[in-house]
């Protein structure tokens, strides 16, 4: 049985989100707004099927996938690119590779108790986020 990420998670730390956004080519004004946001993650998981919603007061983003099945991801409202995306288990970690125009793009999630970690990578930039379970 895979570990279950289901629940609601609130951000408590966000390191180098600015560098990650610069690597994605996000314009200055949008970066200034986005950098102020306190995203909430809603995970809906049924075994190897996931929906991850990222909710903010400015924009929302949602991604649904099955482990090991490549899909076309349009990062609508983010950098609006098209990626060929695959998420796999690495032990209890979720490891996502987003193939496309940007090199070395992807993310990894893992949990330790009621703490959820996320590392977002693009080119040479790594954004490290920490969330606490709120529901
Ligand atoms: C929707 C939350 C942030 C909205 C920021 C708006 C504009 C900034 C534009 C681009 C910034 C690039 C990415 C935003 C970073 C995180 C949002 C979702 C990232 C993501 O891929 O989440 C994964 C892993 O939890 C699941 O989709």
PDB file of C-alpha atoms and ligand atoms in Angstrom:
ATOM      1  CA  UNK A   1       0.000   0.000   0.000  1.00  0.00           C
ATOM      2  CA  UNK A   2       1.379   3.416  -0.906  1.00  0.00           C
ATOM      3  CA  UNK A   3       1.547   6.173   1.682  1.00  0.00           C
ATOM      4  CA  UNK A   4      -1.504   8.466   1.668  1.00  0.00           C
ATOM      5  CA  UNK A   5      -0.982  12.216   1.118  1.00  0.00           C
ATOM      6  CA  UNK A   6      -4.716  13.048   1.200  1.00  0.00           C
ATOM      7  CA  UNK A   7      -5.621  16.151   3.135  1.00  0.00           C
ATOM      8  CA  UNK A   8      -5.218  19.891   3.337  1.00  0.00           C
ATOM      9  CA  UNK A   9      -1.819  21.441   3.799  1.00  0.00           C
ATOM     10  CA  UNK A  10      -0.911  25.101   4.507  1.00  0.00           C
ATOM     11  CA  UNK A  11       2.428  26.624   3.551  1.00  0.00           C
ATOM     12  CA  UNK A  12       4.717  27.649   6.405  1.00  0.00           C
ATOM     13  CA  UNK A  13       8.020  28.171   4.561  1.00  0.00           C
ATOM     14  CA  UNK A  14       8.928  29.078   0.979  1.00  0.00           C
ATOM     15  CA  UNK A  15      12.618  29.333   0.088  1.00  0.00           C
ATOM     16  CA  UNK A  16      13.828  30.617  -3.316  1.00  0.00           C
ATOM     17  CA  UNK A  17      10.403  30.748  -4.951  1.00  0.00           C
ATOM     18  CA  UNK A  18      11.753  33.925  -6.598  1.00  0.00           C
ATOM     19  CA  UNK A  19      14.654  32.063  -8.232  1.00  0.00           C
ATOM     20  CA  UNK A  20      12.306  29.324  -9.447  1.00  0.00           C
ATOM     21  CA  UNK A  21       9.966  31.904 -10.981  1.00  0.00           C
ATOM     22  CA  UNK A  22      12.855  33.732 -12.678  1.00  0.00           C
ATOM     23  CA  UNK A  23      14.000  30.412 -14.178  1.00  0.00           C
ATOM     24  CA  UNK A  24      10.467  29.950 -15.549  1.00  0.00           C
ATOM     25  CA  UNK A  25      10.543  33.437 -17.091  1.00  0.00           C
ATOM     26  CA  UNK A  26       7.756  34.901 -14.945  1.00  0.00           C
ATOM     27  CA  UNK A  27       7.611  38.697 -15.287  1.00  0.00           C
ATOM     28  CA  UNK A  28       8.548  41.026 -12.414  1.00  0.00           C
ATOM     29  CA  UNK A  29       5.052  42.228 -11.518  1.00  0.00           C
ATOM     30  CA  UNK A  30       3.632  38.702 -11.400  1.00  0.00           C
ATOM     31  CA  UNK A  31       6.594  37.524  -9.298  1.00  0.00           C
ATOM     32  CA  UNK A  32       5.980  40.272  -6.759  1.00  0.00           C
ATOM     33  CA  UNK A  33       2.341  39.224  -6.358  1.00  0.00           C
ATOM     34  CA  UNK A  34       3.081  35.498  -6.414  1.00  0.00           C
ATOM     35  CA  UNK A  35       5.833  35.877  -3.821  1.00  0.00           C
ATOM     36  CA  UNK A  36       3.325  37.235  -1.301  1.00  0.00           C
ATOM     37  CA  UNK A  37       0.929  34.281  -1.596  1.00  0.00           C
ATOM     38  CA  UNK A  38       0.364  31.599   1.035  1.00  0.00           C
ATOM     39  CA  UNK A  39      -0.592  28.548  -1.045  1.00  0.00           C
ATOM     40  CA  UNK A  40      -2.692  25.725   0.301  1.00  0.00           C
ATOM     41  CA  UNK A  41      -2.325  22.209  -1.125  1.00  0.00           C
ATOM     42  CA  UNK A  42      -5.319  19.896  -1.305  1.00  0.00           C
ATOM     43  CA  UNK A  43      -4.265  16.306  -2.020  1.00  0.00           C
ATOM     44  CA  UNK A  44      -6.888  13.818  -3.159  1.00  0.00           C
ATOM     45  CA  UNK A  45      -5.339  10.365  -3.444  1.00  0.00           C
ATOM     46  CA  UNK A  46      -6.798   6.962  -4.241  1.00  0.00           C
ATOM     47  CA  UNK A  47      -3.859   4.582  -4.285  1.00  0.00           C
ATOM     48  CA  UNK A  48      -1.814   5.620  -7.321  1.00  0.00           C
ATOM     49  CA  UNK A  49      -4.339   8.222  -8.569  1.00  0.00           C
ATOM     50  CA  UNK A  50      -3.844  11.818  -7.505  1.00  0.00           C
ATOM     51  CA  UNK A  51      -5.337  15.245  -7.791  1.00  0.00           C
ATOM     52  CA  UNK A  52      -3.212  18.016  -6.311  1.00  0.00           C
ATOM     53  CA  UNK A  53      -4.860  21.421  -6.042  1.00  0.00           C
ATOM     54  CA  UNK A  54      -2.754  24.469  -5.271  1.00  0.00           C
ATOM     55  CA  UNK A  55      -5.048  27.237  -4.038  1.00  0.00           C
ATOM     56  CA  UNK A  56      -4.258  30.922  -3.532  1.00  0.00           C
ATOM     57  CA  UNK A  57      -6.138  34.213  -3.454  1.00  0.00           C
ATOM     58  CA  UNK A  58      -4.587  35.114  -6.853  1.00  0.00           C
ATOM     59  CA  UNK A  59      -4.709  31.954  -8.974  1.00  0.00           C
ATOM     60  CA  UNK A  60      -5.412  28.265  -8.518  1.00  0.00           C
ATOM     61  CA  UNK A  61      -3.733  25.312 -10.174  1.00  0.00           C
ATOM     62  CA  UNK A  62      -4.805  21.676 -10.356  1.00  0.00           C
ATOM     63  CA  UNK A  63      -3.071  18.581 -11.668  1.00  0.00           C
ATOM     64  CA  UNK A  64      -4.439  15.025 -11.889  1.00  0.00           C
ATOM     65  CA  UNK A  65      -2.294  12.009 -12.704  1.00  0.00           C
ATOM     66  CA  UNK A  66      -1.660   8.329 -12.166  1.00  0.00           C
ATOM     67  CA  UNK A  67       1.713   7.085 -11.021  1.00  0.00           C
ATOM     68  CA  UNK A  68       3.902   6.017 -13.932  1.00  0.00           C
ATOM     69  CA  UNK A  69       1.572   7.321 -16.664  1.00  0.00           C
ATOM     70  CA  UNK A  70       2.985  10.162 -18.754  1.00  0.00           C
ATOM     71  CA  UNK A  71       0.497  12.948 -19.500  1.00  0.00           C
ATOM     72  CA  UNK A  72       0.476  16.324 -21.208  1.00  0.00           C
ATOM     73  CA  UNK A  73       0.551  19.051 -18.578  1.00  0.00           C
ATOM     74  CA  UNK A  74      -0.317  22.626 -19.477  1.00  0.00           C
ATOM     75  CA  UNK A  75       0.864  24.888 -16.689  1.00  0.00           C
ATOM     76  CA  UNK A  76      -2.102  27.208 -17.153  1.00  0.00           C
ATOM     77  CA  UNK A  77      -1.901  30.371 -15.076  1.00  0.00           C
ATOM     78  CA  UNK A  78       1.693  29.574 -14.106  1.00  0.00           C
ATOM     79  CA  UNK A  79       4.220  29.828 -16.967  1.00  0.00           C
ATOM     80  CA  UNK A  80       1.676  28.490 -19.505  1.00  0.00           C
ATOM     81  CA  UNK A  81       4.011  25.893 -21.010  1.00  0.00           C
ATOM     82  CA  UNK A  82       3.340  22.369 -22.231  1.00  0.00           C
ATOM     83  CA  UNK A  83       5.213  19.538 -20.521  1.00  0.00           C
ATOM     84  CA  UNK A  84       5.251  15.766 -20.873  1.00  0.00           C
ATOM     85  CA  UNK A  85       4.910  14.940 -17.222  1.00  0.00           C
ATOM     86  CA  UNK A  86       5.392  11.709 -15.281  1.00  0.00           C
ATOM     87  CA  UNK A  87       5.146  11.142 -11.536  1.00  0.00           C
ATOM     88  CA  UNK A  88       6.686   8.070  -9.914  1.00  0.00           C
ATOM     89  CA  UNK A  89       7.203   6.710  -6.444  1.00  0.00           C
ATOM     90  CA  UNK A  90      10.706   6.772  -4.999  1.00  0.00           C
ATOM     91  CA  UNK A  91       9.987   4.785  -1.849  1.00  0.00           C
ATOM     92  CA  UNK A  92       7.341   7.045  -0.220  1.00  0.00           C
ATOM     93  CA  UNK A  93       8.381  10.151  -2.171  1.00  0.00           C
ATOM     94  CA  UNK A  94       6.480  11.471  -5.178  1.00  0.00           C
ATOM     95  CA  UNK A  95       8.964  12.362  -7.898  1.00  0.00           C
ATOM     96  CA  UNK A  96       7.717  14.360 -10.908  1.00  0.00           C
ATOM     97  CA  UNK A  97       9.624  14.965 -14.142  1.00  0.00           C
ATOM     98  CA  UNK A  98       8.274  17.702 -16.443  1.00  0.00           C
ATOM     99  CA  UNK A  99       9.902  17.242 -19.853  1.00  0.00           C
ATOM    100  CA  UNK A 100       9.673  20.225 -22.159  1.00  0.00           C
ATOM    101  CA  UNK A 101      11.317  23.489 -23.079  1.00  0.00           C
ATOM    102  CA  UNK A 102      12.854  24.005 -19.624  1.00  0.00           C
ATOM    103  CA  UNK A 103      15.771  21.800 -18.607  1.00  0.00           C
ATOM    104  CA  UNK A 104      15.826  19.907 -15.317  1.00  0.00           C
ATOM    105  CA  UNK A 105      12.204  20.703 -14.508  1.00  0.00           C
ATOM    106  CA  UNK A 106      10.218  18.775 -11.932  1.00  0.00           C
ATOM    107  CA  UNK A 107       9.243  18.457  -8.296  1.00  0.00           C
ATOM    108  CA  UNK A 108       9.448  16.070  -5.351  1.00  0.00           C
ATOM    109  CA  UNK A 109       7.021  15.718  -2.430  1.00  0.00           C
ATOM    110  CA  UNK A 110       7.563  13.846   0.791  1.00  0.00           C
ATOM    111  CA  UNK A 111       5.933  13.718   4.226  1.00  0.00           C
ATOM    112  CA  UNK A 112       7.247  13.504   7.749  1.00  0.00           C
ATOM    113  CA  UNK A 113       4.313  13.239  10.163  1.00  0.00           C
ATOM    114  CA  UNK A 114       2.124  16.317   9.748  1.00  0.00           C
ATOM    115  CA  UNK A 115       4.764  18.110   7.660  1.00  0.00           C
ATOM    116  CA  UNK A 116       4.696  18.019   3.854  1.00  0.00           C
ATOM    117  CA  UNK A 117       7.765  19.004   1.883  1.00  0.00           C
ATOM    118  CA  UNK A 118       7.984  20.152  -1.745  1.00  0.00           C
ATOM    119  CA  UNK A 119      11.048  20.878  -3.818  1.00  0.00           C
ATOM    120  CA  UNK A 120      10.370  22.549  -7.157  1.00  0.00           C
ATOM    121  CA  UNK A 121      13.238  22.535  -9.650  1.00  0.00           C
ATOM    122  CA  UNK A 122      13.802  24.428 -12.906  1.00  0.00           C
ATOM    123  CA  UNK A 123      17.205  24.658 -14.561  1.00  0.00           C
ATOM    124  CA  UNK A 124      19.657  25.477 -11.731  1.00  0.00           C
ATOM    125  CA  UNK A 125      17.034  26.784  -9.285  1.00  0.00           C
ATOM    126  CA  UNK A 126      15.464  24.854  -6.403  1.00  0.00           C
ATOM    127  CA  UNK A 127      12.509  26.225  -4.443  1.00  0.00           C
ATOM    128  CA  UNK A 128      11.968  24.497  -1.096  1.00  0.00           C
ATOM    129  CA  UNK A 129       8.510  24.685   0.449  1.00  0.00           C
ATOM    130  CA  UNK A 130       7.185  23.323   3.746  1.00  0.00           C
ATOM    131  CA  UNK A 131       3.514  22.741   4.580  1.00  0.00           C
ATOM    132  CA  UNK A 132       1.702  21.763   7.797  1.00  0.00           C
ATOM    133  CA  UNK A 133      -1.428  19.648   7.830  1.00  0.00           C
ATOM    134  CA  UNK A 134      -4.537  21.693   8.601  1.00  0.00           C
ATOM    135  CA  UNK A 135      -7.165  19.061   7.801  1.00  0.00           C
TER     136      UNK A 135
HETATM  137  C1  LIG B   1      -1.219  28.560  -8.091  1.00  0.00           C
HETATM  138  C2  LIG B   1      -0.223  28.957  -7.073  1.00  0.00           C
HETATM  139  C3  LIG B   1       0.758  30.004  -7.425  1.00  0.00           C
HETATM  140  C4  LIG B   1       0.224  31.037  -8.351  1.00  0.00           C
HETATM  141  C5  LIG B   1       1.356  31.923  -8.773  1.00  0.00           C
HETATM  142  C6  LIG B   1       0.937  32.708  -9.922  1.00  0.00           C
HETATM  143  C7  LIG B   1       1.787  33.152 -10.839  1.00  0.00           C
HETATM  144  C8  LIG B   1       3.236  32.789 -10.821  1.00  0.00           C
HETATM  145  C9  LIG B   1       3.547  32.045 -12.051  1.00  0.00           C
HETATM  146  C10 LIG B   1       4.340  31.031 -12.099  1.00  0.00           C
HETATM  147  C11 LIG B   1       5.067  30.501 -10.943  1.00  0.00           C
HETATM  148  C12 LIG B   1       5.382  29.093 -11.194  1.00  0.00           C
HETATM  149  C13 LIG B   1       4.884  28.117 -10.509  1.00  0.00           C
HETATM  150  C14 LIG B   1       4.032  28.344  -9.307  1.00  0.00           C
HETATM  151  C15 LIG B   1       4.470  27.398  -8.252  1.00  0.00           C
HETATM  152  C16 LIG B   1       3.685  26.528  -7.704  1.00  0.00           C
HETATM  153  C17 LIG B   1       2.307  26.255  -8.169  1.00  0.00           C
HETATM  154  C18 LIG B   1       2.047  24.781  -8.436  1.00  0.00           C
HETATM  155  C19 LIG B   1       3.317  24.079  -8.611  1.00  0.00           C
HETATM  156  C20 LIG B   1       3.172  22.624  -8.838  1.00  0.00           C
HETATM  157  O1  LIG B   1       3.651  22.154  -9.818  1.00  0.00           O
HETATM  158  O2  LIG B   1       2.554  21.872  -7.897  1.00  0.00           O
HETATM  159  C21 LIG B   1       2.700  20.486  -8.029  1.00  0.00           C
HETATM  160  C22 LIG B   1       3.304  19.945  -6.769  1.00  0.00           C
HETATM  161  O3  LIG B   1       2.481  20.179  -5.655  1.00  0.00           O
HETATM  162  C23 LIG B   1       1.348  19.855  -8.273  1.00  0.00           C
HETATM  163  O4  LIG B   1       0.723  20.435  -9.373  1.00  0.00           O
END
